Amino acid sequence: MRIANHWSLLPICLCLLFCSACSMGAGSAARMESAAPGRQNSPAPQPPAAPQQTPAALLRLPEPSSLATGPGRQARLVEADLIRSGADFDTALGSQLVSPDGSELDFSPSAAASGLSGCAYCIYRFSISGYDRNAQVRADWLTLVDEARTHIGLANWSADRWDWYSGSAEHKLDLASIDPYISPTGELLLVVMCSGSAQQKLASVRIGSLLPQALIGADLVSGLAPLQSNLDASSSSDPDGSIVKYEWDLDGNGSFETVSGGDPLIELHLPDPTFLQIGLRVTDEDGLQDTAVSGLTACAEWIHSFGNAGDQIITAVAYDGRGGIYAAGSNEMDLLLLKCDLGGNLQWARSWDSGGQDGVGAMAVTSSGDILVSPISFVDAGSGSVQSTVMQLWSPDGELLSSRFFDLPTQVYGYSAVISNERAYLAGPIDGSDNLGLFSYLYDSATLEWAKAWTIDSDHLISVEDMAMQQGLFFGDFELCVAGEILETDGPSGSSAMLASFDRIGFSTELELNGVQTANLELSRAVSVVLRNGPTDSEKLVCGYYYDGSELSSFISSLSGASSIQSTWDWADGENLFLGILPAPGGAVAVSGVQRFGGVGLWTLFDSSGVNTLAQSLTDPSQSFNIASGARSVAGATALFGGNCSAAAGRAFESTSGSGTAPASISWNPVSMTEVSSVSVNLIDLPGTVNELNDLVTDSGGGGSFVGDALLISKPL
């Protein structure tokens, strides 16, 4: 049984000199009678009448000043700095009648011996420069100890002496101040001593209490506004005591103004669409504190258009996890980038002109909140006038941080991007669609880490539409899945939906091809892919379209997961194209799309068995609505996708009809793909011209003469 035995509050202040007791001078006696440091309104403790009654008085330890070392380390303190296992004493400082037993320490004092020779002791050295916790010493004994025969000594650096404390029934030693015991270089020396005849076993000694751990739980972390969430801090803990107070920051200002005392439960109401970072501060019985933060997201359903006299279109969307919605596309042949809040209110809009024609192929948000945008631009670069990818980094405030052009002898298009560990992985066709290209871009330094390409053979072209990432069980592991199409160029013209999987294992920066599959659907294309965690592995959810013999229809399919969604869907009003797929609650799937002709937006839901449960269209006889982007999740509560339209004022999705087959005959078959030996890419700075678009009007209508206004949609999952 593990017994905690510690030390009383009143020190026995003794000066222990190199010389023998019989040779102590008057100065030494006066120093022995001085009061303990840091104590006020307390009489000076008197030394014991006989050394045998207090063996600590017989130890002839040198003054602390003679044991000091050089400057301590200046790194931030961690828990390991504050604890020593029993066996981790400083052998250079002297010890007696102690023996390590693994990480523990046995004390074997001898009652038969006299004076110093009968005491068991050792000295522990701590380097705790910058210590800011409570003034406390703890010992963890594995045996019952005689409190009267157990002592602890602390080197008092300011008085250059050893202060001794006798054992007591207290489970810890609370000091008035720990400052006298920390040297100018951050050292603390601690002596543990046992006398008598009983053998004792010490597990560890530590300075200060263990910090409590604050944890925030909630029954709802995201949903539609108004959002009512019950916050729960009961999973917070204190490893060596109890939590006595819970304080909350419920408005995100960093101040813990709401005190729930000892009650870990509290309610929070978010009436409007917003992202709120709430905070929790817990305090334990020793006054130590810990904090935690968590985000709550209240979303909304809305449809908005943004336009001016020119033409705009949205082709890529992203959510930053902090309440910022981003959409990118084209503004009169220039790059368009805009930011909205969770209510769809426009925050800012920018255009970027490379000097040529610019459009957006991919967009993602970094861990720091910057926006990675990949325009596809037609510029006069070092190898001549080419159309290729640009990698840009924008700040959340709309400032262009970096812009670099991929200068290759042949074209390369970045159609999808994902972020992991300060890298952006970009996928797209390269070499005139002969190959599938993958690029690792270090966005903070705006440098290319590597460029790779894979090919089937000279008779096939590869189209890339989307890419998804799923983190693995271990740090650094993840899977990339690229969706697109393999087009046959030799013989009968045909195409097949494609899924190519790539793995990164551990700390390697390289990606390995894990397999390529194509669907058995005739003239098919995989347009969107997302990975969802299953019970044992990730589930690939993919959507796209195919030719059913008379017209284009859509399909959804799941691979490698617990569910087996295999469905086709045909819109009653004409050809339809599924463009974006997302996991929905309860194992369901949400899909956005568009009518091929007629300008109608499409929104559908399928249950976990692939049965269509909802079909809605966005249409108006006097206008057209075009969906041009894939779908992205907003905190798992809504789906975000975009395109272009005439106007969005007062528009909403309405029920529509269609027919589907679930399960459908969709199978995926492996094909071979090989890596191209070398891919060479030059990066060229391409700052271009940034303009603020202050004239964009929400839901105005009538903008442009070709595509109209940018369209952005938020739909509940």
CSV table of C-alpha atoms in Angstrom, one decimal, residues 210-611:
chain,number,residue,atom,x,y,z
A,210,LEU,CA,0.7,18.7,-9.5
A,211,LEU,CA,-1.2,21.0,-11.8
A,212,PRO,CA,-4.9,20.3,-12.2
A,213,GLN,CA,-6.2,19.5,-15.7
A,214,ALA,CA,-9.1,21.5,-17.2
A,215,LEU,CA,-11.3,19.7,-19.7
A,216,ILE,CA,-14.4,21.1,-21.4
A,217,GLY,CA,-17.2,18.8,-22.6
A,218,ALA,CA,-20.4,19.8,-24.3
A,219,ASP,CA,-23.5,18.0,-25.4
A,220,LEU,CA,-23.5,20.2,-28.6
A,221,VAL,CA,-20.4,21.8,-30.1
A,222,SER,CA,-22.1,22.8,-33.4
A,223,GLY,CA,-25.5,23.1,-34.9
A,224,LEU,CA,-28.0,25.5,-36.3
A,225,ALA,CA,-28.7,28.8,-34.4
A,226,PRO,CA,-30.2,29.3,-31.9
A,227,LEU,CA,-27.9,26.8,-30.3
A,228,GLN,CA,-28.3,25.7,-26.7
A,229,SER,CA,-25.3,23.8,-25.3
A,230,ASN,CA,-24.8,22.3,-21.9
A,231,LEU,CA,-21.1,22.7,-20.9
A,232,ASP,CA,-19.6,20.1,-18.6
A,233,ALA,CA,-16.2,20.4,-16.8
A,234,SER,CA,-16.7,17.3,-14.7
A,235,SER,CA,-13.9,15.5,-16.6
A,236,SER,CA,-11.4,18.0,-15.2
A,237,SER,CA,-9.2,16.5,-12.6
A,238,ASP,CA,-6.5,17.2,-10.0
A,239,PRO,CA,-4.0,14.3,-9.7
A,240,ASP,CA,-3.0,15.1,-6.1
A,241,GLY,CA,-6.1,16.7,-4.7
A,242,SER,CA,-9.4,18.1,-5.7
A,243,ILE,CA,-10.8,21.0,-7.8
A,244,VAL,CA,-12.6,23.6,-5.7
A,245,LYS,CA,-13.6,26.2,-8.2
A,246,TYR,CA,-14.7,26.4,-11.9
A,247,GLU,CA,-14.6,29.7,-13.8
A,248,TRP,CA,-15.9,30.3,-17.3
A,249,ASP,CA,-15.2,32.7,-20.2
A,250,LEU,CA,-18.5,32.6,-22.1
A,251,ASP,CA,-18.1,35.6,-24.3
A,252,GLY,CA,-14.6,34.8,-25.7
A,253,ASN,CA,-12.9,38.0,-24.3
A,254,GLY,CA,-10.3,36.0,-22.3
A,255,SER,CA,-11.7,37.0,-18.9
A,256,PHE,CA,-13.2,34.3,-16.7
A,257,GLU,CA,-16.1,36.4,-15.5
A,258,THR,CA,-18.6,33.6,-14.8
A,259,VAL,CA,-18.0,31.6,-11.6
A,260,SER,CA,-19.9,28.4,-11.1
A,261,GLY,CA,-18.0,27.6,-7.8
A,262,GLY,CA,-17.8,23.9,-7.2
A,263,ASP,CA,-20.4,23.1,-9.9
A,264,PRO,CA,-18.8,21.9,-13.1
A,265,LEU,CA,-22.0,22.3,-15.2
A,266,ILE,CA,-23.3,25.5,-16.9
A,267,GLU,CA,-25.6,26.3,-19.9
A,268,LEU,CA,-24.7,28.6,-22.8
A,269,HIS,CA,-27.2,30.0,-25.4
A,270,LEU,CA,-26.0,31.2,-28.8
A,271,PRO,CA,-29.0,33.0,-30.5
A,272,ASP,CA,-27.3,33.9,-33.7
A,273,PRO,CA,-24.8,32.3,-36.2
A,274,THR,CA,-21.4,32.8,-34.7
A,275,PHE,CA,-18.2,31.0,-33.6
A,276,LEU,CA,-17.4,31.4,-30.0
A,277,GLN,CA,-14.2,30.2,-28.3
A,278,ILE,CA,-15.2,29.6,-24.7
A,279,GLY,CA,-12.7,29.2,-21.8
A,280,LEU,CA,-12.5,27.3,-18.6
A,281,ARG,CA,-10.3,27.9,-15.6
A,282,VAL,CA,-10.1,25.4,-12.7
A,283,THR,CA,-8.5,25.9,-9.3
A,284,ASP,CA,-7.4,23.1,-7.0
A,285,GLU,CA,-7.1,23.1,-3.2
A,286,ASP,CA,-3.6,24.3,-3.4
A,287,GLY,CA,-4.5,27.4,-5.5
A,288,LEU,CA,-2.9,26.0,-8.7
A,289,GLN,CA,-4.9,26.6,-11.9
A,290,ASP,CA,-5.2,25.3,-15.4
A,291,THR,CA,-7.2,26.5,-18.4
A,292,ALA,CA,-8.8,25.0,-21.4
A,293,VAL,CA,-10.5,26.4,-24.5
A,294,SER,CA,-13.1,24.9,-26.8
A,295,GLY,CA,-15.0,26.2,-29.8
A,296,LEU,CA,-18.8,26.3,-30.3
A,297,THR,CA,-20.2,26.9,-33.7
A,298,ALA,CA,-23.8,28.1,-34.4
A,299,CYS,CA,-24.5,27.9,-38.1
A,300,ALA,CA,-27.4,28.9,-40.4
A,301,GLU,CA,-29.1,28.1,-43.7
A,302,TRP,CA,-28.7,30.8,-46.3
A,303,ILE,CA,-28.3,31.6,-50.0
A,304,HIS,CA,-26.5,34.7,-51.1
A,305,SER,CA,-25.1,36.2,-54.2
A,306,PHE,CA,-22.3,38.8,-54.4
A,307,GLY,CA,-21.8,40.9,-57.5
A,308,ASN,CA,-21.2,44.2,-59.3
A,309,ALA,CA,-21.4,45.2,-62.9
A,310,GLY,CA,-19.0,42.4,-63.9
A,311,ASP,CA,-19.1,38.7,-63.9
A,312,GLN,CA,-18.3,36.6,-60.9
A,313,ILE,CA,-18.3,32.8,-60.1
A,314,ILE,CA,-17.4,30.7,-57.1
A,315,THR,CA,-15.4,27.5,-57.9
A,316,ALA,CA,-13.8,26.7,-54.5
A,317,VAL,CA,-14.9,27.1,-50.9
A,318,ALA,CA,-13.3,26.5,-47.4
A,319,TYR,CA,-14.0,27.0,-43.7
A,320,ASP,CA,-11.3,27.9,-41.3
A,321,GLY,CA,-12.8,26.4,-38.1
A,322,ARG,CA,-12.9,29.8,-36.5
A,323,GLY,CA,-16.1,31.3,-37.9
A,324,GLY,CA,-14.6,32.4,-41.3
A,325,ILE,CA,-16.1,31.2,-44.6
A,326,TYR,CA,-13.9,31.7,-47.7
A,327,ALA,CA,-14.9,31.4,-51.3
A,328,ALA,CA,-12.7,31.8,-54.4
A,329,GLY,CA,-13.3,31.9,-58.1
A,330,SER,CA,-13.2,34.4,-60.9
A,331,ASN,CA,-14.0,38.1,-61.2
A,332,GLU,CA,-13.9,39.3,-64.8
A,333,MET,CA,-11.0,36.9,-65.6
A,334,ASP,CA,-9.2,37.8,-62.4
A,335,LEU,CA,-8.9,35.8,-59.2
A,336,LEU,CA,-11.8,36.4,-56.8
A,337,LEU,CA,-11.4,35.8,-53.1
A,338,LEU,CA,-14.0,36.8,-50.5
A,339,LYS,CA,-14.7,36.1,-46.8
A,340,CYS,CA,-18.1,35.8,-45.0
A,341,ASP,CA,-19.1,35.1,-41.5
A,342,LEU,CA,-21.3,32.2,-40.4
A,343,GLY,CA,-24.4,34.2,-41.2
A,344,GLY,CA,-23.3,34.7,-44.8
A,345,ASN,CA,-22.5,38.4,-44.3
A,346,LEU,CA,-19.7,39.7,-46.5
A,347,GLN,CA,-16.5,40.7,-44.6
A,348,TRP,CA,-14.2,41.6,-47.4
A,349,ALA,CA,-13.5,40.8,-51.1
A,350,ARG,CA,-10.3,40.9,-53.1
A,351,SER,CA,-9.4,40.5,-56.8
A,352,TRP,CA,-5.9,39.5,-58.0
A,353,ASP,CA,-4.6,40.1,-61.6
A,354,SER,CA,-1.5,38.2,-62.8
A,355,GLY,CA,-1.5,40.2,-66.1
A,356,GLY,CA,-3.2,37.2,-67.8
A,357,GLN,CA,-6.3,35.2,-67.2
A,358,ASP,CA,-6.8,33.8,-63.7
A,359,GLY,CA,-9.2,31.3,-62.1
A,360,VAL,CA,-9.1,29.2,-59.0
A,361,GLY,CA,-8.5,25.5,-58.9
A,362,ALA,CA,-8.0,24.8,-55.2
A,363,MET,CA,-8.3,26.4,-51.8
A,364,ALA,CA,-7.5,25.3,-48.2
A,365,VAL,CA,-7.0,26.9,-44.8
A,366,THR,CA,-3.7,26.4,-42.8
A,367,SER,CA,-3.5,25.6,-39.1
A,368,SER,CA,-2.7,29.2,-38.3
A,369,GLY,CA,-5.8,30.5,-40.2
A,370,ASP,CA,-4.1,31.7,-43.4
A,371,ILE,CA,-5.8,30.9,-46.7
A,372,LEU,CA,-3.9,28.9,-49.3
A,373,VAL,CA,-5.3,29.6,-52.8
A,374,SER,CA,-4.1,28.0,-56.0
A,375,PRO,CA,-5.0,30.1,-59.1
A,376,ILE,CA,-4.6,28.7,-62.5
A,377,SER,CA,-3.1,31.5,-64.6
A,378,PHE,CA,-2.0,32.1,-68.1
A,379,VAL,CA,1.2,34.2,-67.9
A,380,ASP,CA,4.4,34.9,-69.7
A,381,ALA,CA,6.8,33.0,-67.5
A,382,GLY,CA,10.5,32.1,-67.9
A,383,SER,CA,9.7,29.2,-70.3
A,384,GLY,CA,7.3,31.3,-72.4
A,385,SER,CA,3.6,32.0,-72.3
A,386,VAL,CA,2.1,29.0,-70.4
A,387,GLN,CA,-0.9,28.2,-68.3
A,388,SER,CA,0.0,26.8,-65.0
A,389,THR,CA,-0.6,26.8,-61.2
A,390,VAL,CA,0.1,29.6,-58.8
A,391,MET,CA,0.5,29.0,-55.1
A,392,GLN,CA,-0.7,31.9,-52.9
A,393,LEU,CA,-1.0,32.5,-49.2
A,394,TRP,CA,-3.5,35.1,-47.9
A,395,SER,CA,-4.0,36.4,-44.4
A,396,PRO,CA,-7.4,36.2,-42.7
A,397,ASP,CA,-7.6,40.0,-43.2
A,398,GLY,CA,-7.2,39.7,-47.0
A,399,GLU,CA,-3.5,40.5,-47.4
A,400,LEU,CA,-1.5,38.6,-50.0
A,401,LEU,CA,1.5,37.1,-48.2
A,402,SER,CA,3.2,35.2,-51.0
A,403,SER,CA,2.5,34.3,-54.6
A,404,ARG,CA,4.7,31.9,-56.7
A,405,PHE,CA,4.1,30.5,-60.2
A,406,PHE,CA,4.9,26.9,-61.2
A,407,ASP,CA,7.0,27.3,-64.3
A,408,LEU,CA,7.1,24.0,-66.2
A,409,PRO,CA,7.8,23.2,-69.9
A,410,THR,CA,4.3,21.7,-69.9
A,411,GLN,CA,1.0,22.7,-68.2
A,412,VAL,CA,0.1,21.8,-64.7
A,413,TYR,CA,-3.2,22.5,-63.0
A,414,GLY,CA,-3.7,22.3,-59.2
A,415,TYR,CA,-7.3,21.3,-58.8
A,416,SER,CA,-7.4,20.3,-55.1
A,417,ALA,CA,-5.3,21.0,-52.0
A,418,VAL,CA,-5.1,19.7,-48.5
A,419,ILE,CA,-3.0,20.8,-45.5
A,420,SER,CA,-0.9,18.8,-43.1
A,421,ASN,CA,2.1,19.6,-40.9
A,422,GLU,CA,2.9,23.0,-42.5
A,423,ARG,CA,2.7,21.4,-46.0
A,424,ALA,CA,0.1,21.9,-48.7
A,425,TYR,CA,-0.4,18.8,-50.9
A,426,LEU,CA,-1.6,19.8,-54.3
A,427,ALA,CA,-3.1,17.4,-56.9
A,428,GLY,CA,-3.8,18.0,-60.6
A,429,PRO,CA,-3.1,16.8,-64.1
A,430,ILE,CA,0.4,17.5,-65.5
A,431,ASP,CA,2.0,17.2,-69.0
A,432,GLY,CA,-1.2,17.8,-70.9
A,433,SER,CA,-3.2,15.4,-68.6
A,434,ASP,CA,-0.9,12.4,-69.4
A,435,ASN,CA,0.0,12.2,-65.7
A,436,LEU,CA,-1.4,12.6,-62.3
A,437,GLY,CA,0.7,15.2,-60.5
A,438,LEU,CA,1.3,15.6,-56.7
A,439,PHE,CA,3.2,18.5,-55.1
A,440,SER,CA,4.4,19.1,-51.6
A,441,TYR,CA,4.5,22.9,-50.9
A,442,LEU,CA,6.0,24.4,-47.8
A,443,TYR,CA,3.7,27.4,-47.6
A,444,ASP,CA,5.4,29.3,-44.8
A,445,SER,CA,8.6,29.6,-46.8
A,446,ALA,CA,6.9,29.5,-50.2
A,447,THR,CA,9.1,26.7,-51.4
A,448,LEU,CA,8.4,23.4,-53.2
A,449,GLU,CA,9.5,20.3,-51.2
A,450,TRP,CA,9.0,17.8,-54.0
A,451,ALA,CA,7.0,17.2,-57.2
A,452,LYS,CA,5.9,13.8,-58.4
A,453,ALA,CA,3.8,12.3,-61.2
A,454,TRP,CA,2.2,9.0,-62.0
A,455,THR,CA,1.1,7.6,-65.3
A,456,ILE,CA,-0.8,4.7,-66.7
A,457,ASP,CA,0.5,4.6,-70.3
A,458,SER,CA,0.6,6.6,-73.5
A,459,ASP,CA,-3.0,5.5,-74.4
A,460,HIS,CA,-4.6,7.0,-71.3
A,461,LEU,CA,-5.1,10.5,-69.9
A,462,ILE,CA,-5.8,11.4,-66.3
A,463,SER,CA,-8.2,14.0,-65.0
A,464,VAL,CA,-8.1,15.2,-61.4
A,465,GLU,CA,-11.1,16.6,-59.7
A,466,ASP,CA,-10.8,16.4,-55.9
A,467,MET,CA,-8.6,15.2,-53.1
A,468,ALA,CA,-9.3,14.3,-49.5
A,469,MET,CA,-7.1,13.5,-46.5
A,470,GLN,CA,-7.6,11.2,-43.5
A,471,GLN,CA,-5.2,11.4,-40.5
A,472,GLY,CA,-3.8,8.0,-39.3
A,473,LEU,CA,-3.7,6.6,-35.8
A,474,PHE,CA,-0.1,7.8,-35.3
A,475,PHE,CA,1.5,11.2,-35.7
A,476,GLY,CA,2.5,11.9,-39.3
A,477,ASP,CA,0.5,9.1,-40.8
A,478,PHE,CA,-2.2,9.9,-43.3
A,479,GLU,CA,-3.9,8.8,-46.4
A,480,LEU,CA,-4.6,10.9,-49.5
A,481,CYS,CA,-7.3,9.9,-51.9
A,482,VAL,CA,-7.5,11.6,-55.3
A,483,ALA,CA,-10.7,11.4,-57.4
A,484,GLY,CA,-10.9,11.9,-61.1
A,485,GLU,CA,-11.2,10.2,-64.4
A,486,ILE,CA,-9.0,7.9,-66.6
A,487,LEU,CA,-9.7,8.6,-70.3
A,488,GLU,CA,-8.8,6.1,-73.0
A,489,THR,CA,-7.3,7.7,-76.1
A,490,ASP,CA,-6.5,4.6,-78.2
A,491,GLY,CA,-9.4,2.6,-79.6
A,492,PRO,CA,-13.0,3.2,-78.6
A,493,SER,CA,-13.3,6.4,-76.7
A,494,GLY,CA,-14.2,5.7,-73.0
A,495,SER,CA,-13.6,6.9,-69.5
A,496,SER,CA,-13.8,5.5,-66.0
A,497,ALA,CA,-14.2,7.1,-62.6
A,498,MET,CA,-10.8,6.9,-60.8
A,499,LEU,CA,-9.8,6.8,-57.1
A,500,ALA,CA,-6.0,6.8,-56.4
A,501,SER,CA,-4.8,6.4,-52.8
A,502,PHE,CA,-1.5,7.6,-51.4
A,503,ASP,CA,0.0,6.9,-47.9
A,504,ARG,CA,2.5,8.8,-45.8
A,505,ILE,CA,3.9,6.8,-43.0
A,506,GLY,CA,5.5,8.3,-39.9
A,507,PHE,CA,8.0,11.1,-40.3
A,508,SER,CA,8.6,10.5,-44.0
A,509,THR,CA,7.8,13.4,-46.2
A,510,GLU,CA,7.3,11.2,-49.3
A,511,LEU,CA,4.0,9.7,-50.5
A,512,GLU,CA,3.6,6.2,-51.7
A,513,LEU,CA,1.0,5.0,-54.1
A,514,ASN,CA,-1.3,2.6,-52.3
A,515,GLY,CA,-3.5,1.6,-55.2
A,516,VAL,CA,-5.7,2.9,-58.1
A,517,GLN,CA,-9.2,1.8,-58.8
A,518,THR,CA,-11.7,2.5,-61.5
A,519,ALA,CA,-15.5,2.2,-61.5
A,520,ASN,CA,-17.3,-0.2,-63.8
A,521,LEU,CA,-19.7,2.6,-64.9
A,522,GLU,CA,-19.5,3.6,-68.5
A,523,LEU,CA,-18.2,7.1,-69.4
A,524,SER,CA,-18.0,8.0,-65.7
A,525,ARG,CA,-16.1,10.6,-63.7
A,526,ALA,CA,-15.4,10.8,-60.0
A,527,VAL,CA,-15.9,14.5,-59.0
A,528,SER,CA,-15.7,14.6,-55.2
A,529,VAL,CA,-14.3,12.4,-52.5
A,530,VAL,CA,-14.3,12.6,-48.7
A,531,LEU,CA,-12.9,10.2,-46.1
A,532,ARG,CA,-14.9,9.2,-43.0
A,533,ASN,CA,-13.6,7.2,-40.1
A,534,GLY,CA,-15.1,3.8,-39.8
A,535,PRO,CA,-14.9,1.2,-37.0
A,536,THR,CA,-11.6,-0.2,-38.3
A,537,ASP,CA,-10.5,2.0,-41.1
A,538,SER,CA,-11.5,5.0,-43.2
A,539,GLU,CA,-14.4,5.0,-45.5
A,540,LYS,CA,-14.1,6.6,-48.9
A,541,LEU,CA,-17.2,8.4,-50.0
A,542,VAL,CA,-17.2,9.4,-53.7
A,543,CYS,CA,-19.7,10.9,-56.0
A,544,GLY,CA,-19.7,11.7,-59.7
A,545,TYR,CA,-21.6,11.2,-62.9
A,546,TYR,CA,-21.8,8.6,-65.7
A,547,TYR,CA,-23.6,7.9,-69.0
A,548,ASP,CA,-26.5,5.6,-68.4
A,549,GLY,CA,-27.1,4.9,-72.1
A,550,SER,CA,-29.3,7.8,-72.9
A,551,GLU,CA,-28.1,10.7,-70.7
A,552,LEU,CA,-25.9,11.7,-67.8
A,553,SER,CA,-26.9,10.5,-64.4
A,554,SER,CA,-25.2,10.6,-61.0
A,555,PHE,CA,-23.8,8.1,-58.6
A,556,ILE,CA,-22.5,7.8,-55.0
A,557,SER,CA,-20.3,5.0,-53.7
A,558,SER,CA,-18.6,4.0,-50.5
A,559,LEU,CA,-15.4,2.0,-50.3
A,560,SER,CA,-13.5,0.3,-47.5
A,561,GLY,CA,-16.0,1.3,-44.7
A,562,ALA,CA,-18.6,-0.4,-42.6
A,563,SER,CA,-21.4,0.9,-44.8
A,564,SER,CA,-22.0,-0.2,-48.4
A,565,ILE,CA,-23.6,2.8,-50.1
A,566,GLN,CA,-23.8,2.1,-53.8
A,567,SER,CA,-26.5,4.3,-55.5
A,568,THR,CA,-27.3,5.9,-58.8
A,569,TRP,CA,-29.7,8.8,-59.1
A,570,ASP,CA,-31.5,10.2,-62.1
A,571,TRP,CA,-33.2,13.6,-61.9
A,572,ALA,CA,-36.7,13.6,-63.4
A,573,ASP,CA,-36.2,17.0,-65.0
A,574,GLY,CA,-33.1,16.2,-67.0
A,575,GLU,CA,-29.4,15.3,-66.8
A,576,ASN,CA,-27.8,15.9,-63.4
A,577,LEU,CA,-24.2,16.1,-62.2
A,578,PHE,CA,-23.2,15.3,-58.6
A,579,LEU,CA,-20.4,17.7,-57.7
A,580,GLY,CA,-19.8,17.6,-53.9
A,581,ILE,CA,-20.2,14.9,-51.2
A,582,LEU,CA,-20.1,15.1,-47.4
A,583,PRO,CA,-20.8,12.7,-44.5
A,584,ALA,CA,-24.0,13.6,-42.6
A,585,PRO,CA,-25.2,12.5,-39.2
A,586,GLY,CA,-26.3,9.0,-38.6
A,587,GLY,CA,-24.1,7.5,-41.4
A,588,ALA,CA,-26.0,9.4,-44.0
A,589,VAL,CA,-24.5,11.2,-47.0
A,590,ALA,CA,-25.2,14.7,-48.4
A,591,VAL,CA,-24.6,15.6,-52.1
A,592,SER,CA,-24.7,18.9,-54.0
A,593,GLY,CA,-25.0,19.1,-57.7
A,594,VAL,CA,-26.4,20.9,-60.7
A,595,GLN,CA,-28.7,20.2,-63.7
A,596,ARG,CA,-26.5,20.0,-66.8
A,597,PHE,CA,-28.8,22.3,-68.9
A,598,GLY,CA,-31.3,24.7,-67.5
A,599,GLY,CA,-29.4,26.4,-64.6
A,600,VAL,CA,-30.8,24.5,-61.5
A,601,GLY,CA,-29.0,23.8,-58.3
A,602,LEU,CA,-29.4,20.4,-56.6
A,603,TRP,CA,-29.3,19.2,-53.0
A,604,THR,CA,-29.8,15.5,-52.0
A,605,LEU,CA,-29.5,13.3,-48.9
A,606,PHE,CA,-29.0,9.5,-48.8
A,607,ASP,CA,-29.3,7.3,-45.8
A,608,SER,CA,-26.6,4.8,-44.6
A,609,SER,CA,-28.0,2.1,-47.0
A,610,GLY,CA,-27.9,4.5,-50.0
A,611,VAL,CA,-31.6,5.2,-50.2
